[in-house]
Short mmCIF file of C-alpha atoms in Angstrom, two decimals:
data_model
loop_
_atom_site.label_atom_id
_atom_site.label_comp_id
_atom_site.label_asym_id
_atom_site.label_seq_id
_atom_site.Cartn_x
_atom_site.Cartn_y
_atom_site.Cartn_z
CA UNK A 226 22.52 -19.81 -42.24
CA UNK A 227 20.58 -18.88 -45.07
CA UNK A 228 19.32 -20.32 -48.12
CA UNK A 229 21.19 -24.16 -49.17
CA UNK A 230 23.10 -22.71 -52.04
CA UNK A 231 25.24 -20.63 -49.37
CA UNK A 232 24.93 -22.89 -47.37
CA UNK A 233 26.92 -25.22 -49.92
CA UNK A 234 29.16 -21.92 -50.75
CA UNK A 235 30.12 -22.07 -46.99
CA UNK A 236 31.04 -25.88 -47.28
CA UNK A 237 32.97 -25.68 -50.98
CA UNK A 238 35.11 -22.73 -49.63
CA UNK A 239 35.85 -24.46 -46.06
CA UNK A 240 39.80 -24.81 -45.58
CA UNK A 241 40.54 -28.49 -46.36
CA UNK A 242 37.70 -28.90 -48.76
CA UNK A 243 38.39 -25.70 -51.25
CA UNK A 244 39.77 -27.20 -54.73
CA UNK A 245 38.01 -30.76 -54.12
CA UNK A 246 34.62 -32.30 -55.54
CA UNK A 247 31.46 -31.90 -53.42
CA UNK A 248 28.66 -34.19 -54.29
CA UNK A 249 25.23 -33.18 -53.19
CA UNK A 250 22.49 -35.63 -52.23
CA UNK A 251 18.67 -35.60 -51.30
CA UNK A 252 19.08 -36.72 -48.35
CA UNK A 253 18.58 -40.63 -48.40
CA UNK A 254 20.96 -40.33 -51.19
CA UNK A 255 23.93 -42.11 -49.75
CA UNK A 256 23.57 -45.41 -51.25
CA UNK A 257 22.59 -44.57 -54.47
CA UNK A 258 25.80 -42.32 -54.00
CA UNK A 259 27.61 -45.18 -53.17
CA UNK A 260 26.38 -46.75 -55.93
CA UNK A 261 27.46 -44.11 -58.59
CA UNK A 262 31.25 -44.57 -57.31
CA UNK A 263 31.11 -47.91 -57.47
CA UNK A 264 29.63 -47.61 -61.14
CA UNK A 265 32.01 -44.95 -62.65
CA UNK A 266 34.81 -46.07 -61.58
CA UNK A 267 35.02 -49.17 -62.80
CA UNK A 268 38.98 -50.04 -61.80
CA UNK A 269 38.06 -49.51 -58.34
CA UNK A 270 38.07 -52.15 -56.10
CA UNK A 271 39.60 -50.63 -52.43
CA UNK A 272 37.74 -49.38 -50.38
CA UNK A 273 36.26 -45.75 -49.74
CA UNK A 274 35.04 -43.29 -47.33
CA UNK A 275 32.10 -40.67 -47.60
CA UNK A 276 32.41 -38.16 -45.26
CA UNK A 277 28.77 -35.94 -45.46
CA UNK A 278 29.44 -32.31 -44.55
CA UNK A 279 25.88 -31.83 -44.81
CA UNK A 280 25.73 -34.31 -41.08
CA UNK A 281 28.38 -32.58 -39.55
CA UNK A 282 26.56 -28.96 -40.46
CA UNK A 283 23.73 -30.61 -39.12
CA UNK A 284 25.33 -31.79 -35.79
CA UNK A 285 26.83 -28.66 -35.01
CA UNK A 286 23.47 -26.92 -35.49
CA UNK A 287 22.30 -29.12 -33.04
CA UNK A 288 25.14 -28.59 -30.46
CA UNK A 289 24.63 -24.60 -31.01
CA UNK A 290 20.99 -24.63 -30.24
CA UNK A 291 21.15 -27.64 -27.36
CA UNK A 292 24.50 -26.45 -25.53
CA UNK A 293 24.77 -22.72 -26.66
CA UNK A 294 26.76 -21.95 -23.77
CA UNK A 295 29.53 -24.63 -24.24
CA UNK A 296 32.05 -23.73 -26.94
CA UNK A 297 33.06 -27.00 -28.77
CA UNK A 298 36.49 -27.60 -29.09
CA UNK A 299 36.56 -30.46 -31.83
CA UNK A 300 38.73 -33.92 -30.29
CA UNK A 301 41.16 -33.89 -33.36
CA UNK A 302 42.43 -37.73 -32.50
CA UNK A 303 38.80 -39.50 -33.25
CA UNK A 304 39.34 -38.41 -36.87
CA UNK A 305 41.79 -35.93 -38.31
CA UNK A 306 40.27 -35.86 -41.53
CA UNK A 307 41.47 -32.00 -42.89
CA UNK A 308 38.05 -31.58 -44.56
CA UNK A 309 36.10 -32.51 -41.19
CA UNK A 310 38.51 -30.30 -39.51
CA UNK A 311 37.93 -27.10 -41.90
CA UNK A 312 34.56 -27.31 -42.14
CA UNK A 313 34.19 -27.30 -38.15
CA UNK A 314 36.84 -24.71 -38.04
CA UNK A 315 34.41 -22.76 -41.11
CA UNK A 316 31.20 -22.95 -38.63
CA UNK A 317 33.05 -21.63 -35.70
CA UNK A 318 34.45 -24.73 -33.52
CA UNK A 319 38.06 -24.36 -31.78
CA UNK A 320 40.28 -27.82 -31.24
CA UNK A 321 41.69 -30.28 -28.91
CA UNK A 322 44.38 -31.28 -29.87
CA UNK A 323 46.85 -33.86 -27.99
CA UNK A 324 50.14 -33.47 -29.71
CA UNK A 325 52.72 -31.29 -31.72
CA UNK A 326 51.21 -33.41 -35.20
CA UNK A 327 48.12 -32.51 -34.09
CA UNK A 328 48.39 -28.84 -33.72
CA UNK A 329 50.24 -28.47 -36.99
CA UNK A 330 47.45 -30.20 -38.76
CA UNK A 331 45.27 -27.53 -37.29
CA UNK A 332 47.56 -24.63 -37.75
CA UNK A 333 47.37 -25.84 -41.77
CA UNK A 334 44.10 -24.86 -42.05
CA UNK A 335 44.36 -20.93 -40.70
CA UNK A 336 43.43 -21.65 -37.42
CA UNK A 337 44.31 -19.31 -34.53
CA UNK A 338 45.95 -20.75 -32.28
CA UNK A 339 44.02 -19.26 -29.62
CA UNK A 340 41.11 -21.74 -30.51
CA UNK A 341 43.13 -24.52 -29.66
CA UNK A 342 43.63 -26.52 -26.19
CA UNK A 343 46.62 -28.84 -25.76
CA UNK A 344 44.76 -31.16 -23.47
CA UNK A 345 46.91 -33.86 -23.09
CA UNK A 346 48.17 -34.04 -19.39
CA UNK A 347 51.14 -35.70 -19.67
CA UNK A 348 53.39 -33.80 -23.13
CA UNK A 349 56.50 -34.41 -24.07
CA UNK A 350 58.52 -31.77 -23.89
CA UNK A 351 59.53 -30.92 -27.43
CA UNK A 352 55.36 -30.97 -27.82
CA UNK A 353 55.66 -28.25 -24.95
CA UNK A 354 58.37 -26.02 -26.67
CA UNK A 355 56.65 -26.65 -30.28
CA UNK A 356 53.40 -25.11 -28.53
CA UNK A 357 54.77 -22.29 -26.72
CA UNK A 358 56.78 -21.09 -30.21
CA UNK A 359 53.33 -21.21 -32.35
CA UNK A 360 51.45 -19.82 -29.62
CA UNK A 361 49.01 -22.53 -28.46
CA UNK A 362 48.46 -21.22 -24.78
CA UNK A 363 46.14 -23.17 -23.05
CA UNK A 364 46.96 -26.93 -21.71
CA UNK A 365 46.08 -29.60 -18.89
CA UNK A 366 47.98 -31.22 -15.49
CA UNK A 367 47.12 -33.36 -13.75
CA UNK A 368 50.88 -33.99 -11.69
CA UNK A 369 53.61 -31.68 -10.31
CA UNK A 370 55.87 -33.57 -13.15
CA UNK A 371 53.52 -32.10 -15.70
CA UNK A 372 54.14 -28.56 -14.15
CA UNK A 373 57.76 -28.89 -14.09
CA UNK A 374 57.63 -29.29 -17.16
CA UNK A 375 55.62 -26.45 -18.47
CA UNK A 376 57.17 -24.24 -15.69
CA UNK A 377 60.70 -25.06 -17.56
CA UNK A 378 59.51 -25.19 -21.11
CA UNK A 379 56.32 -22.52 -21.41
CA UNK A 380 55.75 -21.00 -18.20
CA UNK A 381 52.83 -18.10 -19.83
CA UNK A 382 50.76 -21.41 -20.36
CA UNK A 383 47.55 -21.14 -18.62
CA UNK A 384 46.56 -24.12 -17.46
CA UNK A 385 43.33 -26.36 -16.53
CA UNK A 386 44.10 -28.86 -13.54
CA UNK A 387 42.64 -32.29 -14.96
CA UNK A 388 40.50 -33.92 -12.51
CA UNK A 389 39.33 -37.26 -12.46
CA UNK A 390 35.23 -37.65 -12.83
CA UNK A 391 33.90 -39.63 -10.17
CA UNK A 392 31.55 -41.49 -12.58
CA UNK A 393 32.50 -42.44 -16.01
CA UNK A 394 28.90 -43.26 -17.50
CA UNK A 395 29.59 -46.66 -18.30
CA UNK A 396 31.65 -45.14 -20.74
CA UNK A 397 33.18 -47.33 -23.72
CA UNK A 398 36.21 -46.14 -23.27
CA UNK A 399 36.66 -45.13 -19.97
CA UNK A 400 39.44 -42.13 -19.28
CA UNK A 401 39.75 -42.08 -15.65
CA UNK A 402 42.80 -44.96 -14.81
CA UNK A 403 44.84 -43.27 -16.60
CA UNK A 404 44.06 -39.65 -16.12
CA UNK A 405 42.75 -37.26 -13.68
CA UNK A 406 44.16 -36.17 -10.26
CA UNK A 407 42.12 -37.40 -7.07
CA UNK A 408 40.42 -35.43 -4.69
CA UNK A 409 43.08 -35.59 -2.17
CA UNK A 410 46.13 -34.47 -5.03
CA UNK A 411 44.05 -31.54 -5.96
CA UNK A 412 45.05 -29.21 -2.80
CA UNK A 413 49.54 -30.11 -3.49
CA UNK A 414 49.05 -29.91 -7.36
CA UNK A 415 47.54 -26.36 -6.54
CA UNK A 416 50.09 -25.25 -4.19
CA UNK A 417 52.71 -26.67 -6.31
CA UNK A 418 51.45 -24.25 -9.61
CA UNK A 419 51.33 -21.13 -7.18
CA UNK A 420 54.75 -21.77 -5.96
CA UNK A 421 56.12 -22.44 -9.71
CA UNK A 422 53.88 -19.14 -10.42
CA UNK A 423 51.96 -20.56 -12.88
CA UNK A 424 48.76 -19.64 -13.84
CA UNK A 425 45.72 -22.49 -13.11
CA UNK A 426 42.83 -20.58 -14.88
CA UNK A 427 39.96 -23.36 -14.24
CA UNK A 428 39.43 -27.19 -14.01
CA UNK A 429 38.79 -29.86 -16.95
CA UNK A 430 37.65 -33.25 -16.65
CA UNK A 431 36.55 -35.92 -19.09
CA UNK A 432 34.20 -38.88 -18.32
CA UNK A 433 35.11 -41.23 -21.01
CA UNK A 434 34.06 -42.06 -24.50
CA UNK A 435 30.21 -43.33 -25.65
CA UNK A 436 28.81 -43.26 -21.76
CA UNK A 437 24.88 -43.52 -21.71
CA UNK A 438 24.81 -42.32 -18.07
CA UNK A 439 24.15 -38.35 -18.51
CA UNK A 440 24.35 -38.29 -14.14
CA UNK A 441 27.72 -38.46 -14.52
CA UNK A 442 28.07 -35.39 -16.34
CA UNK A 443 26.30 -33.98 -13.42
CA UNK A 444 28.39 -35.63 -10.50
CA UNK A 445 31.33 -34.60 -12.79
CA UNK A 446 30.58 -30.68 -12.70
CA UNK A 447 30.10 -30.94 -8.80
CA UNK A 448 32.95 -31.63 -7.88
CA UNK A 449 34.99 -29.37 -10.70
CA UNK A 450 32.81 -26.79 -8.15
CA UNK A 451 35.01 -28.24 -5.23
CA UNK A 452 37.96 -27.22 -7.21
CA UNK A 453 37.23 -23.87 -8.03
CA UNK A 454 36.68 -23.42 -4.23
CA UNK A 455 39.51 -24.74 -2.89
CA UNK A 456 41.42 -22.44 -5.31
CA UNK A 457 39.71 -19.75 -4.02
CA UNK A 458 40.79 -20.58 -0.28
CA UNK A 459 44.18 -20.77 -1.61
CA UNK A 460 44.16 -17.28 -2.58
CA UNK A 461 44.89 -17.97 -6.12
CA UNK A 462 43.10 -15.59 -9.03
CA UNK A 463 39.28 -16.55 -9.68
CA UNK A 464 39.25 -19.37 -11.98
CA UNK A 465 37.14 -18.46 -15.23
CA UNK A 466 37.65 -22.00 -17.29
CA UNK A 467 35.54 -25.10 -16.82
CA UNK A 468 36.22 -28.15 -19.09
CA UNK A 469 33.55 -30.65 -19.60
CA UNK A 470 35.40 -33.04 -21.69
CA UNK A 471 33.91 -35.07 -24.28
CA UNK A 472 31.72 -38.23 -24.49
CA UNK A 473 29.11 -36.68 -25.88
CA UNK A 474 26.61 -39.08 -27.89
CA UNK A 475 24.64 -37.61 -31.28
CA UNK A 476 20.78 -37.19 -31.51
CA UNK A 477 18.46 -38.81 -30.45
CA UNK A 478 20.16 -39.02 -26.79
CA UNK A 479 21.98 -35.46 -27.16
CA UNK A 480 19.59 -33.64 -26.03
CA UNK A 481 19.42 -35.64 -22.59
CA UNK A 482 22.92 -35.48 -22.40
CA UNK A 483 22.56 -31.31 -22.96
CA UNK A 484 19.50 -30.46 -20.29
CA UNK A 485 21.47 -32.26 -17.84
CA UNK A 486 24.57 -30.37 -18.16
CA UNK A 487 23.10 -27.32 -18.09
CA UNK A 488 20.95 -28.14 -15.27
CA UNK A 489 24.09 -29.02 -13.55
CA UNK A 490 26.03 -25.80 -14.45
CA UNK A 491 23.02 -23.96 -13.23
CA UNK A 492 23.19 -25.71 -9.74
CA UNK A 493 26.66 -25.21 -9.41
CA UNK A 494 28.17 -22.14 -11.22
CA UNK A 495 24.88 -19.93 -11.21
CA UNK A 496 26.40 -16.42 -11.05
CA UNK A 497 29.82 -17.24 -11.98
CA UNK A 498 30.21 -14.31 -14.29
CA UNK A 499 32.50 -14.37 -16.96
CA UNK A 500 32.79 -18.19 -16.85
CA UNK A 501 33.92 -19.43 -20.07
CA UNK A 502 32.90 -23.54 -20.15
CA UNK A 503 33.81 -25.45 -23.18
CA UNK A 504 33.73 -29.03 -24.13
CA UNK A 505 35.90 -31.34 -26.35
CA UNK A 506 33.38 -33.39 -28.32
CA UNK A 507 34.78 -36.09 -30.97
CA UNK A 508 32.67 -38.54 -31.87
CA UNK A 509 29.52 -36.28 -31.85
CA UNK A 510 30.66 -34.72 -35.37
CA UNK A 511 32.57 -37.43 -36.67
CA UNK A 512 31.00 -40.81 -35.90
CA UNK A 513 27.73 -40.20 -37.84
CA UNK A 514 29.30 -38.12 -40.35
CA UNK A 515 31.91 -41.23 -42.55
CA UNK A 516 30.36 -44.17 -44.29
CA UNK A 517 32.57 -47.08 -45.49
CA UNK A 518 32.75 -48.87 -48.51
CA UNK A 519 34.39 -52.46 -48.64
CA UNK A 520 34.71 -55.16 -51.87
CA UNK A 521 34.20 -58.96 -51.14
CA UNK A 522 37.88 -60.04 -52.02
CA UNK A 523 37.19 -63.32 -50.88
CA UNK A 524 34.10 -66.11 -50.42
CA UNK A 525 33.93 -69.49 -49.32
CA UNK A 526 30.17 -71.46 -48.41
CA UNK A 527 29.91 -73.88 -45.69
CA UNK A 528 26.63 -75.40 -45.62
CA UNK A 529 24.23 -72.67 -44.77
CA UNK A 530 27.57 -70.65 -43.33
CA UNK A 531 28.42 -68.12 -46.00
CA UNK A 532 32.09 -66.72 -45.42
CA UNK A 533 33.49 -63.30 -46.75
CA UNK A 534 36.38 -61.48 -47.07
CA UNK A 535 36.58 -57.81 -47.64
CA UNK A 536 39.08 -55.30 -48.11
CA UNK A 537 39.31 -53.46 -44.42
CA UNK A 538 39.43 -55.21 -41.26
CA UNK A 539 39.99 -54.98 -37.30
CA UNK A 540 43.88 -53.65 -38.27
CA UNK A 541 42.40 -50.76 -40.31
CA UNK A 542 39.41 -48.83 -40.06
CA UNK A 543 37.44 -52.01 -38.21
CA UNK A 544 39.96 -51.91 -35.78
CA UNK A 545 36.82 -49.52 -33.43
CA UNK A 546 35.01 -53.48 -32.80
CA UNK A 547 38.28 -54.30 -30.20
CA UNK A 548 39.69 -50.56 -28.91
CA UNK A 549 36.79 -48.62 -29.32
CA UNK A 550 33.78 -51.67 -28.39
CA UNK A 551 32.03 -50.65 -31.38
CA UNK A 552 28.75 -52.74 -32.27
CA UNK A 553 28.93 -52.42 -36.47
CA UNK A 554 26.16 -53.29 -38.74
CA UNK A 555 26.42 -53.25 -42.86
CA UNK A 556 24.14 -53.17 -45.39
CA UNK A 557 25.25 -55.17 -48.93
CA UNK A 558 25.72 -53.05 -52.08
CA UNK A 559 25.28 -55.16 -55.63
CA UNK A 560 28.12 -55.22 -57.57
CA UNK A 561 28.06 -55.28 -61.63
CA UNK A 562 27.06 -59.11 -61.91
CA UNK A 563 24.73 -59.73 -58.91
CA UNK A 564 21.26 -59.69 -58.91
CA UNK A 565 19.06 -57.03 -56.97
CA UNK A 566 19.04 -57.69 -52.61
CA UNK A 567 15.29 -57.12 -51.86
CA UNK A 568 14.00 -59.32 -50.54
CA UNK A 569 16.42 -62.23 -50.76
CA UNK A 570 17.02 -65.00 -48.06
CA UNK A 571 19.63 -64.22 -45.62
CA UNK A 572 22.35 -66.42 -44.34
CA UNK A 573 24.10 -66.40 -41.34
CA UNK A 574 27.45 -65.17 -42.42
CA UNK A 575 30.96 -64.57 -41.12
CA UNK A 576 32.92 -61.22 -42.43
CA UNK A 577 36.42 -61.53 -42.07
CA UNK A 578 39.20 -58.61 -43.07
CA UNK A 579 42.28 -59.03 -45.32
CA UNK A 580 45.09 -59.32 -42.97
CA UNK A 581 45.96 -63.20 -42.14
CA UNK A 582 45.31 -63.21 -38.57
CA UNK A 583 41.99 -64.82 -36.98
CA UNK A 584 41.47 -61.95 -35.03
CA UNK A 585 40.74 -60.33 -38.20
CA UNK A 586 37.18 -60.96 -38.09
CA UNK A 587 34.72 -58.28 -38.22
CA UNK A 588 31.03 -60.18 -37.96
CA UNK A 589 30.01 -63.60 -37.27
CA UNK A 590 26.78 -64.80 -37.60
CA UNK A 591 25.45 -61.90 -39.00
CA UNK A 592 22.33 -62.09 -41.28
CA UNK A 593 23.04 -61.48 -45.17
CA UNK A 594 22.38 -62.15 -48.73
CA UNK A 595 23.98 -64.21 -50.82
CA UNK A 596 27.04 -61.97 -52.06
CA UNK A 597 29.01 -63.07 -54.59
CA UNK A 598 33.00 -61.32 -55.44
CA UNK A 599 33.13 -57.67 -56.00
CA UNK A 600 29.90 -56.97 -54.53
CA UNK A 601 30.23 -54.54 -51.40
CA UNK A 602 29.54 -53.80 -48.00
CA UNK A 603 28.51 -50.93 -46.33
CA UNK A 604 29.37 -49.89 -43.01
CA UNK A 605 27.30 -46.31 -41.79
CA UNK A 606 28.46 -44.26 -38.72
CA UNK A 607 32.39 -45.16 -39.14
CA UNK A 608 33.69 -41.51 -38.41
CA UNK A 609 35.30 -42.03 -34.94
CA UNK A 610 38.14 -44.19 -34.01
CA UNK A 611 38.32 -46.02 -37.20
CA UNK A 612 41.05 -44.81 -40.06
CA UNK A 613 42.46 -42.41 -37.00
CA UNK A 614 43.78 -45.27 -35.10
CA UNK A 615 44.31 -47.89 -37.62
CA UNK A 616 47.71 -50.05 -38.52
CA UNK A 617 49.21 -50.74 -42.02
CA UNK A 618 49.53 -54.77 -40.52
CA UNK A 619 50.24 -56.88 -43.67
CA UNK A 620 50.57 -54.26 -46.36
CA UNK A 621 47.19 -52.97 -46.05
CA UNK A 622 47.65 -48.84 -45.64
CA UNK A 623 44.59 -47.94 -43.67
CA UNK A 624 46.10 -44.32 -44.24
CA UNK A 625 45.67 -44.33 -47.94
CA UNK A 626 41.87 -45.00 -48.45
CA UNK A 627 40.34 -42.42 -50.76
CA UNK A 628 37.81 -40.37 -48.72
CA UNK A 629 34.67 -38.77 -51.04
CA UNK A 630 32.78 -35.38 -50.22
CA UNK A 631 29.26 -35.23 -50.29
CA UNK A 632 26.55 -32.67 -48.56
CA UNK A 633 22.80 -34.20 -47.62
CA UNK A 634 20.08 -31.47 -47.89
CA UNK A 635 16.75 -31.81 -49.59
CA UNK A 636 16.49 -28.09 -50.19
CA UNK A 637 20.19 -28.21 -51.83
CA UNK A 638 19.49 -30.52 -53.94
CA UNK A 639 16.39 -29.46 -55.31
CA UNK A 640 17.80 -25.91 -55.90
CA UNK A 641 20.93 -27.75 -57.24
CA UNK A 642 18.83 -30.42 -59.51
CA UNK A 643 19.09 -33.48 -57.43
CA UNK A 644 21.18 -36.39 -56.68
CA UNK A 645 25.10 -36.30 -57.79
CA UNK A 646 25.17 -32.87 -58.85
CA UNK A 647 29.02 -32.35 -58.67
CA UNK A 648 29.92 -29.09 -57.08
CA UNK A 649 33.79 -27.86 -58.63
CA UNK A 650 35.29 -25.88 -55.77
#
């Protein structure tokens, strides 16, 4: 992409991040990063986000060079940040997006709609009509209701018949129960788009959310083959789409996940010319990309049992512990009247959230300092499923936490002079 200074020029004039503040770090720089916030801004006491575009360039690198063959369209519900959204949209990704909000967000940013997919397989139908008026013409089924539907409201749709995977991967967050026709609904759901003369251009599928088991991926492709020939005894036109979903986990496993997916498109689609396969990764930009930032509000000691409160919880960002069975970790940040962490005893401790419900609690027994008010904890890899689907429960506005650019490159910042060298865009 050239040398880090365009590289940064690329970033600054991204839609959704043009006119805003790019910090640039070496790239351990986070903390100390952090740290500067914290330290300037000396009224602030909510907590923070900081998204590094220099991880999500990074990511999509790795996707272009491991999956070349799959074109990415971006999962716009595991975080709809607009600067995440640009700068994928900058480096050449196209969008999923599952409702009318969704594609408007995208739309904002001078996207075409032609890079977006409306892969949700059951739309309402003012999402339908808003799609077919801006021109979004690609969508999933996965039910004669669905086609109805799209027959009555934007009948030039092409379409992708959703299929459930037989395996889900042991996936977190497991897709198939809810959608996904069977193998015995895929022959009627055909028959029923050729008689409504709708156009079925390929097959998508989706294995579920933060699965380790890269087979499925494989078992998953196999029988999307199935479809494709049973369309073809059917007489309909040659189907040219295949959908892989999303799932996908970041380095170090990504490159598993990759060589088995093209192994399996190799096996299955080898001289399928003019196949066009695309995927609808989410977390894989966004998970690794956000750090958090939270203030001890609150601290009460029990013996050896150190409790804390802090200023986001399992109704805001936190809320990915319960619906998205994410395993957190922090790291404690000194605020302006504690003492240095190195090396200090840790204490079993409990972290609770602000809201006054129990179930507000985001770590027990977990190993840490002793904190005292206003220092901070820091909470890496909180890009996916975290302020996307959190509540304003209590008062607390999940939706209104500052978010803070920064890029991580070691050749930017020497060429730039280092840590916190504030780009103006």
């Amino acid at each position: 992409m050239g040398s880090s200074p365009k590289t940064l020029q690329a970033i600054v004039d991204a839609p959704g991040v043009r006119g805003k503040n790019v910090a640039a770090l070496w790239k351990d720089g986070l903390p100390a990063f952090i740290q500067s916030i914290i330290s300037t801004k000396h009224e602030l006491q909510e907590p923070f986000y900081v998204l590094d575009l220099g991880v999500v360039m990074a990511l999509f690198d790795q996707w272009s060079r491991n999956l070349p063959m799959a074109q990415p369209f971006y999962a716009v519900k595991c975080n709809p940040n607009l600067a995440l959204l640009g700068v994928l949209a900058a480096l050449g990704s196209s969008f999923d997006c599952a409702s009318k909000a969704e594609i408007k967000s995208v739309l904002s940013l001078g996207v075409s709609p032609s890079r977006i997919i409306f892969a949700n397989p059951s739309k309402a139908e003012p999402h339908i009509k808003y799609a077919a008026t801006v021109g979004v013409n690609l969508t999933t089924f996965d039910s004669k209701e669905e086609l109805e539907k799209i027959r009555k409201w934007h009948p030039q749709c092409a379409l992708l018949i959703r299929v459930k995977a037989p395996d889900d991967g042991g996936a977190r967050c497991p897709l198939g129960s809810k959608y996904g026709a069977l193998p015995g609904e895929v022959t009627p759901l055909l028959q029923a788009a050729q008689t409504a003369r709708l156009t079925v251009t390929g097959v998508s599928f989706h294995i579920g959310s933060g699965g380790m088991q890269f087979q499925a991926y494989q078992k998953a492709i196999a029988a999307a083959k199935t479809v494709f020939e049973t369309a073809a005894r059917l007489g309909m036109p040659k189907m040219r789409v295949l959908n892989i979903g999303g799932g996908f986990t970041a380095p170090p496993h990504f490159a598993e996940v990759a060589s088995t997916v093209k192994a399996a498109l190799q096996a299955y689609f080898p001289n399928e010319l003019g196949l066009t396969v695309i995927a609808e990764p989410g977390r894989f930009f966004a998970e690794s990309a956000i750090t958090q930032a939270t203030n001890i509000i609150g601290k009460r000691v029990r013996g050896d049992l150190k409790e804390y409160w802090i200023n986001d919880g399992i109704y805001g960002s936190l809320n990915c512990i319960l619906n998205d069975h994410a395993v957190v970790t922090c790291m404690p940040l000194v605020g302006a009247s504690s003492p240095k962490f190195e090396g200090a005893r840790t204490y079993d401790s409990t972290v609770f959230g602000p809201t006054c419900d129990a179930l507000d609690t985001v770590l027990k027994g977990y190993p840490l300092p002793q904190l005292q008010m206003n220092d901070w904890l820091v909470f890496p890899n909180m890009g996916a499923y975290t302020v996307a689907t959190g509540s304003n429960f209590n008062g607390f506005n999940t939706s209104a936490i500052l978010t803070y650019l920064a890029y991580s490159s070691p050749k930017l910042s020497e060429a730039l002079g280092g840590l916190d060298c504030m780009v103006s865009c």
